[in-house]
Amino acid sequence: MSTASSASNNLTPSPPSRHSCWDTLLNPIRHSIDRLQIQSPRIAHIVCRLIPCTCPFEHHFTLFGNSFHTPPLCELNPFYNEFVSLRFRALSYLAEVCGEDVSRYC
């Protein structure tokens, strides 16, 4: 009976993998962005200026009577979450370590 149950377990298909080939290629880059540490006020200011606080460029427009929608760039950027996290670390560094007012970046 144990051989029959083990044989039936071998016949059940394994669940599909949640990871795509893109994840395999992009994960090392994601991890390297996540490992970046902000240790300089100059670098922190550059990061806060380069990475916007909102998701830009979502537009609705009409061309020749047809309506079009362009998605926000964050939906197209596979590293968006990592960049937002990096920006948050830069803002935290400026506010907590340097004691600066970061309201101009919000």
PDB file of C-alpha atoms in Angstrom:
ATOM      1  CA  MET A   1       0.000   0.000   0.000  1.00  0.00           C
ATOM      2  CA  SER A   2       2.857   2.374   0.686  1.00  0.00           C
ATOM      3  CA  THR A   3       4.260   1.732  -2.793  1.00  0.00           C
ATOM      4  CA  ALA A   4       0.893   2.557  -4.335  1.00  0.00           C
ATOM      5  CA  SER A   5       0.659   5.854  -2.442  1.00  0.00           C
ATOM      6  CA  SER A   6       4.259   6.736  -3.300  1.00  0.00           C
ATOM      7  CA  ALA A   7       3.593   5.885  -6.943  1.00  0.00           C
ATOM      8  CA  SER A   8       0.533   8.138  -6.983  1.00  0.00           C
ATOM      9  CA  ASN A   9       2.610  10.933  -5.397  1.00  0.00           C
ATOM     10  CA  ASN A  10       5.115  10.599  -8.212  1.00  0.00           C
ATOM     11  CA  LEU A  11       2.344  10.985 -10.786  1.00  0.00           C
ATOM     12  CA  THR A  12       0.908  14.209  -9.374  1.00  0.00           C
ATOM     13  CA  PRO A  13       2.287  17.179 -11.236  1.00  0.00           C
ATOM     14  CA  SER A  14       4.342  19.639  -9.278  1.00  0.00           C
ATOM     15  CA  PRO A  15       2.929  23.152  -9.021  1.00  0.00           C
ATOM     16  CA  PRO A  16       4.232  25.564 -11.636  1.00  0.00           C
ATOM     17  CA  SER A  17       7.182  27.661 -10.625  1.00  0.00           C
ATOM     18  CA  ARG A  18       6.350  31.242  -9.688  1.00  0.00           C
ATOM     19  CA  HIS A  19       9.691  32.481 -10.959  1.00  0.00           C
ATOM     20  CA  SER A  20      10.120  33.352 -14.572  1.00  0.00           C
ATOM     21  CA  CYS A  21      13.327  33.545 -16.526  1.00  0.00           C
ATOM     22  CA  TRP A  22      13.141  37.326 -16.070  1.00  0.00           C
ATOM     23  CA  ASP A  23      13.313  36.900 -12.307  1.00  0.00           C
ATOM     24  CA  THR A  24      16.442  34.807 -12.727  1.00  0.00           C
ATOM     25  CA  LEU A  25      18.048  37.596 -14.740  1.00  0.00           C
ATOM     26  CA  LEU A  26      16.793  40.544 -12.706  1.00  0.00           C
ATOM     27  CA  ASN A  27      17.113  39.253  -9.141  1.00  0.00           C
ATOM     28  CA  PRO A  28      20.896  39.800  -8.905  1.00  0.00           C
ATOM     29  CA  ILE A  29      20.388  43.439  -9.913  1.00  0.00           C
ATOM     30  CA  ARG A  30      17.520  43.811  -7.435  1.00  0.00           C
ATOM     31  CA  HIS A  31      19.678  42.399  -4.650  1.00  0.00           C
ATOM     32  CA  SER A  32      22.580  44.701  -5.507  1.00  0.00           C
ATOM     33  CA  ILE A  33      20.268  47.752  -5.376  1.00  0.00           C
ATOM     34  CA  ASP A  34      18.883  46.554  -2.037  1.00  0.00           C
ATOM     35  CA  ARG A  35      22.427  46.187  -0.665  1.00  0.00           C
ATOM     36  CA  LEU A  36      23.395  49.788  -1.487  1.00  0.00           C
ATOM     37  CA  GLN A  37      23.994  51.742   1.680  1.00  0.00           C
ATOM     38  CA  ILE A  38      23.689  55.497   1.896  1.00  0.00           C
ATOM     39  CA  GLN A  39      26.712  56.798   3.775  1.00  0.00           C
ATOM     40  CA  SER A  40      27.191  60.247   2.298  1.00  0.00           C
ATOM     41  CA  PRO A  41      24.926  63.309   2.357  1.00  0.00           C
ATOM     42  CA  ARG A  42      25.987  64.127  -1.220  1.00  0.00           C
ATOM     43  CA  ILE A  43      24.934  60.693  -2.486  1.00  0.00           C
ATOM     44  CA  ALA A  44      21.704  60.868  -0.470  1.00  0.00           C
ATOM     45  CA  HIS A  45      20.788  64.195  -2.086  1.00  0.00           C
ATOM     46  CA  ILE A  46      21.555  62.831  -5.557  1.00  0.00           C
ATOM     47  CA  VAL A  47      19.362  59.761  -4.951  1.00  0.00           C
ATOM     48  CA  CYS A  48      16.488  61.920  -3.656  1.00  0.00           C
ATOM     49  CA  ARG A  49      16.704  64.194  -6.696  1.00  0.00           C
ATOM     50  CA  LEU A  50      16.935  61.377  -9.253  1.00  0.00           C
ATOM     51  CA  ILE A  51      14.185  59.106  -7.911  1.00  0.00           C
ATOM     52  CA  PRO A  52      10.791  60.858  -7.908  1.00  0.00           C
ATOM     53  CA  CYS A  53       8.405  60.590  -4.977  1.00  0.00           C
ATOM     54  CA  THR A  54       5.467  59.703  -7.232  1.00  0.00           C
ATOM     55  CA  CYS A  55       5.064  57.449 -10.208  1.00  0.00           C
ATOM     56  CA  PRO A  56       5.463  59.762 -13.250  1.00  0.00           C
ATOM     57  CA  PHE A  57       4.080  60.016 -16.730  1.00  0.00           C
ATOM     58  CA  GLU A  58       0.654  58.438 -16.580  1.00  0.00           C
ATOM     59  CA  HIS A  59      -1.316  60.131 -19.328  1.00  0.00           C
ATOM     60  CA  HIS A  60      -4.632  59.919 -21.103  1.00  0.00           C
ATOM     61  CA  PHE A  61      -4.663  61.464 -24.543  1.00  0.00           C
ATOM     62  CA  THR A  62      -6.740  61.447 -27.700  1.00  0.00           C
ATOM     63  CA  LEU A  63      -5.247  61.038 -31.159  1.00  0.00           C
ATOM     64  CA  PHE A  64      -7.392  61.008 -34.289  1.00  0.00           C
ATOM     65  CA  GLY A  65     -10.515  60.448 -32.200  1.00  0.00           C
ATOM     66  CA  ASN A  66      -9.086  57.447 -30.343  1.00  0.00           C
ATOM     67  CA  SER A  67      -8.352  57.594 -26.619  1.00  0.00           C
ATOM     68  CA  PHE A  68      -5.039  56.215 -25.428  1.00  0.00           C
ATOM     69  CA  HIS A  69      -3.675  55.554 -21.999  1.00  0.00           C
ATOM     70  CA  THR A  70       0.021  55.339 -21.231  1.00  0.00           C
ATOM     71  CA  PRO A  71       0.719  53.509 -17.987  1.00  0.00           C
ATOM     72  CA  PRO A  72       2.840  55.044 -15.275  1.00  0.00           C
ATOM     73  CA  LEU A  73       6.515  54.320 -15.694  1.00  0.00           C
ATOM     74  CA  CYS A  74       6.621  52.477 -12.382  1.00  0.00           C
ATOM     75  CA  GLU A  75       4.541  49.693 -13.920  1.00  0.00           C
ATOM     76  CA  LEU A  76       7.141  49.323 -16.672  1.00  0.00           C
ATOM     77  CA  ASN A  77      10.213  49.476 -14.436  1.00  0.00           C
ATOM     78  CA  PRO A  78      11.150  46.084 -12.988  1.00  0.00           C
ATOM     79  CA  PHE A  79      13.281  47.803 -10.320  1.00  0.00           C
ATOM     80  CA  TYR A  80      10.693  50.324  -9.147  1.00  0.00           C
ATOM     81  CA  ASN A  81      10.277  48.840  -5.645  1.00  0.00           C
ATOM     82  CA  GLU A  82      14.033  48.689  -5.130  1.00  0.00           C
ATOM     83  CA  PHE A  83      14.442  52.329  -6.241  1.00  0.00           C
ATOM     84  CA  VAL A  84      11.662  53.495  -3.914  1.00  0.00           C
ATOM     85  CA  SER A  85      13.345  51.622  -1.072  1.00  0.00           C
ATOM     86  CA  LEU A  86      16.705  53.217  -1.940  1.00  0.00           C
ATOM     87  CA  ARG A  87      15.073  56.659  -1.958  1.00  0.00           C
ATOM     88  CA  PHE A  88      13.507  55.970   1.431  1.00  0.00           C
ATOM     89  CA  ARG A  89      16.906  54.951   2.837  1.00  0.00           C
ATOM     90  CA  ALA A  90      18.416  58.180   1.457  1.00  0.00           C
ATOM     91  CA  LEU A  91      15.638  60.286   2.999  1.00  0.00           C
ATOM     92  CA  SER A  92      16.032  58.473   6.314  1.00  0.00           C
ATOM     93  CA  TYR A  93      19.788  59.058   6.259  1.00  0.00           C
ATOM     94  CA  LEU A  94      19.350  62.765   5.620  1.00  0.00           C
ATOM     95  CA  ALA A  95      16.682  63.157   8.303  1.00  0.00           C
ATOM     96  CA  GLU A  96      18.073  60.925  11.041  1.00  0.00           C
ATOM     97  CA  VAL A  97      21.851  61.001  10.600  1.00  0.00           C
ATOM     98  CA  CYS A  98      22.342  64.468   9.083  1.00  0.00           C
ATOM     99  CA  GLY A  99      19.385  66.139  10.809  1.00  0.00           C
ATOM    100  CA  GLU A 100      18.246  67.796   7.582  1.00  0.00           C
ATOM    101  CA  ASP A 101      14.731  68.820   6.648  1.00  0.00           C
ATOM    102  CA  VAL A 102      13.685  66.494   3.813  1.00  0.00           C
ATOM    103  CA  SER A 103      10.286  68.091   3.124  1.00  0.00           C
ATOM    104  CA  ARG A 104      11.589  69.544  -0.159  1.00  0.00           C
ATOM    105  CA  TYR A 105      11.853  65.968  -1.506  1.00  0.00           C
ATOM    106  CA  CYS A 106       8.273  65.003  -0.630  1.00  0.00           C
TER     107      CYS A 106
END
